[in-house]
RNA sequence: GGGGAGAUACCAAAGCGGCCAACUGGGGCAGACUGUAAAUCUGCUGGCGAAUGCCUUCGUAGGUUCGAAUCCUGCUCUCCCCA
């Protein structure tokens, strides 16, 4: 499923290729988040042609509630339903265990959820989360985990990790005894948890590594802890996770977060930032981040980003985009989202190129400084 | 010409003797957002100050009162109805 093509000499960064039934994915890669079967505000066509997204995410919890598995099954799976023939990864709903805390109750059996839409009750188990993801038909599916909050007491983190590990065993068992619904191979990834506790993270990384699955994910980070803590945990975990399998850092992050994590051996990322922050007027550019609503852009007729990662970044001016966002026009959110995603894809593409050329570290250091600047 | 209603901060609009530098929207100015309950949320928005605070405001000119955006009088302007 995964081949490492080149490794950086000075860092742990690597460039590889991920093979899935719906296409090959060059790594490091950023995966746009499309929770409900849509990357908010963006046409699938633009994802392919302008942004060049290689793979997008869907969310099991959200898709299960709406439109529901009956419709997804009748549609022939999520790929067909949304007219997207490139790879898809579905998150298990573990993050919703975290973000919808008030609506759920955890037991050994699973998570009892109250729908945030109509209050109806549902039970998610490691087994039915695999089943649902079989129906959705994503190329990469995630084990059901508990994403613990931060800060988090040791005792809580301990119990949370144990629960996640028990759930992992059950998910793997279910995964091995079932077949894909859509005649297209699926890969299950386990998720490393353990908060910011080194011993728990080591234990969890070993647990994931021993599962023998096709790839591994690191969860429970970027939930509020300082970035340095996150990097520290990534280093610890990556020493244990198998070198020859893809490593996915869930929910991360800022452009600088991505570069630092790539430096530490991460291959895959997803994050709502480029889309959500874009809708809220924040643009990530090769020169630094800007709040396009700020008055200073009112008559800046220069392009959104001199690097011009997408057609829209080259076509429209900051002044025009500011006008659209200030006026609450849909097109503003759309242009900002497309630009930001294209920038993220450009960023990981450049990282890959630099790793192959052998000058990743130097390039990274300079760029981290630049992209962290507030313009 | 006669009768009526009203003028409050950038706009709209509350307030109708002290708790009013003045509710609330909008607009504006900033900030936040990391496996999406988010095209959302938060703060500020008369001047000066880090702040207790001080200064100048509720069409305008006077007056009553310990105290006025609020009560009285004149003036100016706006809107509505009838001729």
XYZ file of C-alpha atoms (C1' of nucleotides) in Angstrom:
458
model
C 0.000 0.000 0.000
C 2.878 2.366 0.745
C 6.303 2.896 -0.746
C 8.914 5.274 0.573
C 10.726 6.900 -2.321
C 13.157 9.266 -0.638
C 14.251 10.191 2.858
C 15.689 13.471 4.007
C 19.220 13.183 5.412
C 18.959 15.801 8.124
C 15.421 15.144 9.325
C 12.942 12.280 9.593
C 11.044 13.587 6.583
C 10.206 11.184 3.812
C 8.543 11.268 0.416
C 6.420 8.318 -0.553
C 3.495 6.994 -2.523
C 0.289 5.621 -1.115
C -1.609 3.191 -3.341
C -5.387 2.908 -2.999
C -8.122 1.478 -5.228
C -9.189 4.980 -6.243
C -5.758 6.334 -6.996
C -2.202 6.858 -5.884
C -1.369 9.532 -3.371
C 2.027 11.235 -3.231
C 3.171 11.929 0.309
C 3.469 13.998 2.354
C -0.143 14.873 1.624
C -2.835 17.133 2.965
C -6.413 15.842 2.824
C -9.225 18.411 2.644
C -12.019 17.732 5.122
C -15.404 16.987 3.606
C -17.331 15.919 6.678
C -20.788 15.618 5.157
C -19.766 14.479 1.719
C -18.696 17.947 0.634
C -15.644 20.048 1.154
C -17.704 23.017 2.249
C -18.395 25.459 -0.534
C -16.264 23.758 -3.175
C -17.228 21.794 -6.251
C -15.637 18.385 -6.692
C -14.535 19.669 -10.087
C -12.542 22.488 -8.449
C -10.999 20.039 -5.980
C -9.643 18.111 -8.938
C -8.792 20.832 -11.419
C -7.761 23.833 -9.351
C -6.789 22.489 -5.940
C -5.518 19.095 -7.098
C -6.715 17.333 -3.969
C -5.598 13.716 -4.099
C -7.872 12.445 -1.335
C -10.606 13.933 0.819
C -12.203 13.044 4.146
C -15.703 12.089 5.120
C -17.087 11.577 8.611
C -18.801 8.398 9.752
C -20.822 9.985 12.556
C -22.172 12.777 10.358
C -22.859 10.633 7.284
C -24.527 7.968 9.386
C -26.946 10.565 10.790
C -27.464 12.239 7.430
C -28.149 11.015 4.779
C -27.887 7.660 6.590
C -26.606 4.240 5.570
C -29.723 3.267 3.587
C -29.197 6.107 1.162
C -25.446 5.595 1.017
C -25.979 1.926 0.234
C -28.638 2.685 -2.368
C -26.347 5.278 -3.934
C -23.609 2.687 -4.328
C -21.301 4.126 -1.684
C -19.983 7.588 -0.965
C -17.762 7.875 -4.042
C -20.729 7.473 -6.356
C -23.072 9.474 -4.167
C -20.883 12.563 -4.284
C -19.385 12.001 -7.744
C -15.809 11.764 -6.554
C -13.655 9.026 -7.982
C -10.439 9.801 -6.158
C -9.603 8.282 -2.769
C -11.628 8.980 0.363
C -10.712 8.519 4.015
C -13.459 8.412 6.611
C -12.958 9.408 10.191
C -14.648 7.102 12.635
C -16.511 9.602 14.765
C -13.896 9.444 17.505
C -13.477 13.188 17.220
C -17.219 13.624 17.814
C -16.766 11.675 21.055
C -14.599 14.653 21.964
C -16.427 17.564 20.353
C -19.960 16.445 21.257
C -19.089 15.522 24.841
C -22.417 16.731 26.171
C -24.306 14.439 23.782
C -22.644 11.125 24.541
C -21.948 8.573 27.198
C -19.074 6.120 27.028
C -19.280 2.512 28.114
C -17.071 -0.490 27.454
C -19.560 -1.503 24.783
C -19.214 1.750 22.866
C -20.497 5.293 22.791
C -24.137 6.163 23.282
C -24.835 9.277 21.246
C -27.716 11.659 21.088
C -27.963 13.080 17.597
C -27.102 16.773 17.523
C -29.731 17.125 14.807
C -32.876 15.656 16.349
C -31.818 14.274 19.723
C -32.427 10.663 18.679
C -30.323 8.023 20.439
C -27.672 5.916 18.755
C -25.054 3.437 19.838
C -21.676 3.412 18.168
C -19.446 0.430 18.728
C -16.069 -0.425 17.244
C -17.898 -3.083 15.228
C -20.731 -1.044 13.767
C -18.349 1.815 12.998
C -16.441 -0.639 10.772
C -19.726 -1.808 9.249
C -20.845 1.725 8.493
C -17.498 2.527 6.923
C -17.826 -0.602 4.800
C -21.095 0.787 3.439
C -19.592 4.242 2.909
C -16.794 2.498 1.051
C -13.887 4.804 1.866
C -10.434 3.661 0.782
C -9.008 4.280 4.225
C -11.178 3.823 7.294
C -10.421 4.643 10.905
C -10.833 2.633 14.080
C -13.285 4.022 16.609
C -11.330 5.791 19.356
C -11.808 8.249 22.140
C -10.155 11.566 21.436
C -9.421 12.784 24.955
C -9.528 16.484 25.761
C -6.614 18.667 26.815
C -5.707 19.258 29.531
C -6.491 15.809 30.817
C -5.721 14.138 34.151
C -3.452 11.118 33.973
C -6.142 8.788 35.285
C -8.557 9.894 32.615
C -5.923 9.566 29.885
C -5.035 6.102 31.192
C -8.647 4.902 31.043
C -9.168 6.558 27.698
C -6.181 4.796 26.169
C -7.285 1.441 27.575
C -10.745 1.921 26.134
C -9.337 2.936 22.760
C -7.128 -0.170 22.756
C -10.003 -2.507 23.622
C -12.033 -0.902 20.900
C -9.131 -1.328 18.479
C -8.989 -5.095 19.052
C -12.686 -5.351 18.378
C -12.464 -3.135 15.292
C -9.619 -5.212 13.863
C -11.545 -8.423 14.503
C -14.612 -7.048 12.747
C -12.518 -5.678 9.908
C -10.823 -9.053 9.327
C -14.027 -11.047 9.357
C -15.909 -8.801 6.940
C -15.472 -7.932 3.272
C -15.836 -4.633 1.499
C -19.400 -3.933 0.395
C -18.285 -2.354 -2.890
C -15.646 -4.729 -4.160
C -12.897 -2.241 -3.509
C -10.197 -2.900 -0.957
C -10.244 -0.861 2.234
C -7.456 -0.154 4.700
C -8.087 0.234 8.410
C -5.846 2.531 10.459
C -5.550 2.367 14.250
C -5.255 5.592 16.240
C -2.595 6.327 18.840
C -3.927 8.167 21.902
C -2.515 8.985 25.342
C -2.803 12.721 25.725
C 0.517 14.381 26.407
C 1.762 11.523 28.622
C 4.909 9.955 27.272
C 4.410 6.483 28.767
C 0.825 6.277 27.541
C 1.828 7.443 24.096
C 4.604 4.831 23.901
C 2.238 2.112 25.019
C -0.392 3.251 22.546
C 2.115 3.494 19.694
C 3.236 -0.065 20.427
C -0.347 -1.225 20.484
C -0.989 0.369 17.096
C 2.254 -0.962 15.642
C 1.428 -4.490 16.768
C -1.978 -4.403 15.115
C -0.226 -5.005 11.799
C -2.570 -2.710 9.901
C -1.638 -0.889 6.697
C -1.002 2.476 8.253
C -1.107 4.295 11.580
C -2.661 7.474 12.850
C -1.891 9.771 15.728
C -4.960 11.309 17.322
C -5.699 13.412 20.344
C -3.332 16.201 19.359
C -4.057 19.787 18.305
C -6.833 19.861 20.863
C -5.430 22.897 22.652
C -1.974 21.846 23.820
C 1.030 24.023 22.915
C 2.579 23.190 19.553
C 5.847 22.154 21.211
C 3.981 19.497 23.203
C 2.476 18.195 20.013
C 5.888 17.983 18.305
C 7.337 16.214 21.324
C 4.610 13.572 21.257
C 4.934 13.118 17.503
C 8.663 12.443 17.915
C 8.080 9.882 20.641
C 5.323 8.097 18.761
C 7.113 8.084 15.413
C 10.103 6.306 16.920
C 7.795 3.392 17.629
C 5.400 3.350 14.670
C 6.640 1.172 11.798
C 8.889 3.142 9.521
C 7.585 1.566 6.324
C 3.931 2.388 6.852
C 2.165 5.708 6.366
C 1.748 7.895 9.423
C -1.276 10.126 9.658
C -1.392 13.033 12.102
C -5.087 13.683 12.587
C -6.546 17.162 12.634
C -3.314 19.061 12.075
C -2.938 21.912 11.450
C -1.354 25.241 10.620
C 1.122 25.426 7.731
C 3.966 25.551 10.260
C 2.499 22.543 12.121
C 2.528 20.581 8.869
C 6.132 21.389 8.076
C 7.322 20.566 11.592
C 5.414 17.294 11.578
C 6.743 16.349 8.142
C 10.201 17.020 9.543
C 9.390 14.470 12.259
C 8.216 11.789 9.855
C 4.506 12.383 9.310
C 3.050 11.582 5.877
C -0.627 12.517 6.039
C -2.671 15.398 7.429
C -6.194 16.677 7.509
C -7.566 19.832 9.035
C -10.597 22.097 8.781
C -8.429 25.191 9.019
C -8.022 26.041 5.342
C -11.763 25.829 4.779
C -13.225 27.076 8.049
C -10.716 29.847 8.551
C -11.023 30.697 4.888
C -14.778 31.142 5.282
C -13.989 33.398 8.207
C -11.633 35.562 6.189
C -8.237 34.127 7.066
C -5.913 33.409 4.198
C -2.790 31.312 4.282
C -0.219 32.494 1.801
C 3.417 31.826 1.004
C 4.178 35.238 2.526
C 2.292 34.683 5.785
C -1.291 34.657 7.012
C -3.631 37.559 6.493
C -7.068 38.524 7.711
C -8.594 39.657 4.457
C -11.253 41.634 6.340
C -8.665 44.045 7.660
C -9.054 47.555 6.337
C -5.517 47.654 4.997
C -6.445 45.377 2.081
C -9.260 47.635 0.906
C -7.304 48.945 -2.071
C -4.677 46.246 -2.486
C -5.258 45.182 -6.056
C -2.413 42.684 -6.046
C -3.148 38.971 -6.317
C -4.031 36.921 -3.254
C -0.712 35.074 -3.274
C 2.306 35.792 -5.452
C 2.976 32.032 -5.612
C -0.497 31.677 -7.120
C -1.203 28.118 -5.980
C -4.618 28.131 -7.644
C -6.344 29.842 -10.526
C -8.387 31.950 -8.120
C -5.267 33.080 -6.235
C -3.885 34.494 -9.451
C -7.131 35.814 -10.897
C -8.634 37.815 -8.038
C -7.189 40.661 -6.015
C -7.075 41.014 -2.257
C -9.253 44.114 -2.543
C -11.944 42.204 -4.444
C -11.837 39.249 -2.075
C -12.071 41.627 0.899
C -15.090 43.234 -0.688
C -16.783 39.857 -1.202
C -16.065 38.683 2.341
C -17.178 41.990 3.901
C -20.366 41.888 1.877
C -21.029 38.327 2.994
C -21.059 37.078 -0.570
C -20.800 33.297 -1.019
C -18.122 33.724 -3.617
C -15.813 35.215 -0.998
C -15.952 32.088 1.145
C -15.511 29.971 -1.943
C -12.463 31.807 -3.272
C -10.856 31.879 0.179
C -11.443 28.148 0.669
C -10.117 27.242 -2.758
C -7.068 29.404 -2.302
C -6.294 28.053 1.162
C -6.675 24.428 0.121
C -4.570 24.998 -2.964
C -1.954 26.613 -0.750
C -1.941 23.608 1.588
C -1.602 21.227 -1.356
C 1.135 23.424 -2.786
C 2.888 23.363 0.580
C 2.987 19.579 0.915
C 3.890 19.281 -2.764
C 6.852 21.590 -2.269
C 7.853 19.664 0.838
C 7.856 16.474 -1.195
C 9.947 18.106 -3.881
C 12.467 19.440 -1.368
C 12.762 16.056 0.336
C 13.527 14.477 -3.018
C 16.016 17.207 -3.852
C 17.663 16.770 -0.477
C 17.259 20.280 0.896
C 14.093 19.959 2.938
C 15.471 21.236 6.254
C 16.831 24.472 4.925
C 13.682 25.188 2.947
C 11.446 24.276 5.877
C 13.225 26.517 8.350
C 12.901 29.544 6.112
C 9.299 28.829 5.201
C 8.110 28.149 8.761
C 9.303 31.611 9.660
C 7.533 33.155 6.712
C 4.186 31.360 6.962
C 3.992 32.045 10.696
C 4.095 35.759 10.083
C 0.989 37.824 10.437
C 0.709 40.253 7.556
C -54.083 77.927 5.585
C -55.869 74.159 9.681
C -54.722 69.830 12.643
C -51.347 66.020 14.309
C -46.590 63.410 15.048
C -41.517 63.802 15.611
C -36.078 65.451 15.882
C -31.220 60.476 20.396
C -24.265 58.548 18.648
C -22.207 56.421 11.306
C -27.578 54.326 10.241
C -32.077 52.384 12.464
C -34.183 52.483 17.135
C -35.111 52.170 22.821
C -35.012 55.409 26.920
C -39.393 59.906 28.928
C -36.402 63.424 36.206
C -31.091 60.532 39.270
C -29.344 53.259 38.316
C -27.535 57.287 31.065
C -21.799 58.192 27.731
C -27.188 56.305 26.908
C -30.819 49.159 25.683
C -30.842 46.619 21.047
C -30.003 45.754 15.689
C -27.100 47.086 11.510
C -22.608 49.099 9.851
C -17.449 49.732 11.148
C -12.668 48.172 13.648
C -10.055 44.106 15.649
C -9.500 39.020 17.532
C -10.449 33.656 17.702
C -10.942 29.214 14.838
C -6.382 22.681 14.267
C -9.717 14.152 12.845
C -16.265 20.787 11.116
C -23.156 20.894 15.936
C -19.005 26.920 12.810
C -20.363 31.132 5.753
C -19.491 30.844 13.210
C -18.162 33.038 17.787
C -15.892 37.046 20.953
C -14.385 42.094 22.109
C -14.491 47.267 20.979
C -17.259 51.210 18.566
C -18.182 60.193 21.597
C -12.920 62.244 23.166
C -8.415 61.572 26.358
C -6.235 57.709 29.580
C -3.120 51.496 31.341
C -6.868 52.538 34.986
C -10.003 54.697 39.379
C -11.455 58.699 36.199
C -11.966 63.339 33.621
C -14.135 66.132 29.497
C -18.004 67.052 25.675
C -22.961 64.900 24.018
C -29.560 63.199 22.970
C -32.141 69.549 16.728
C -31.233 74.658 18.781
C -31.543 78.862 22.495
C -33.192 79.681 27.178
C -35.752 78.139 31.760
C -37.503 74.917 36.094
C -34.809 71.530 39.505
C -29.946 69.595 44.293
C -30.046 66.885 39.478
C -32.651 67.068 32.530
C -32.042 62.925 26.645
C -36.370 62.925 29.881
C -40.443 68.744 32.472
C -41.590 74.147 30.508
C -41.013 78.226 26.646
C -39.177 80.295 21.997
C -36.897 79.063 17.419
C -35.366 75.732 13.260
C -36.280 71.481 10.530
C -38.870 66.732 9.063
C -43.121 63.696 8.270
C -48.543 62.659 8.071
C -53.768 64.130 7.508
C -57.436 67.898 6.033
C -58.207 72.232 2.821
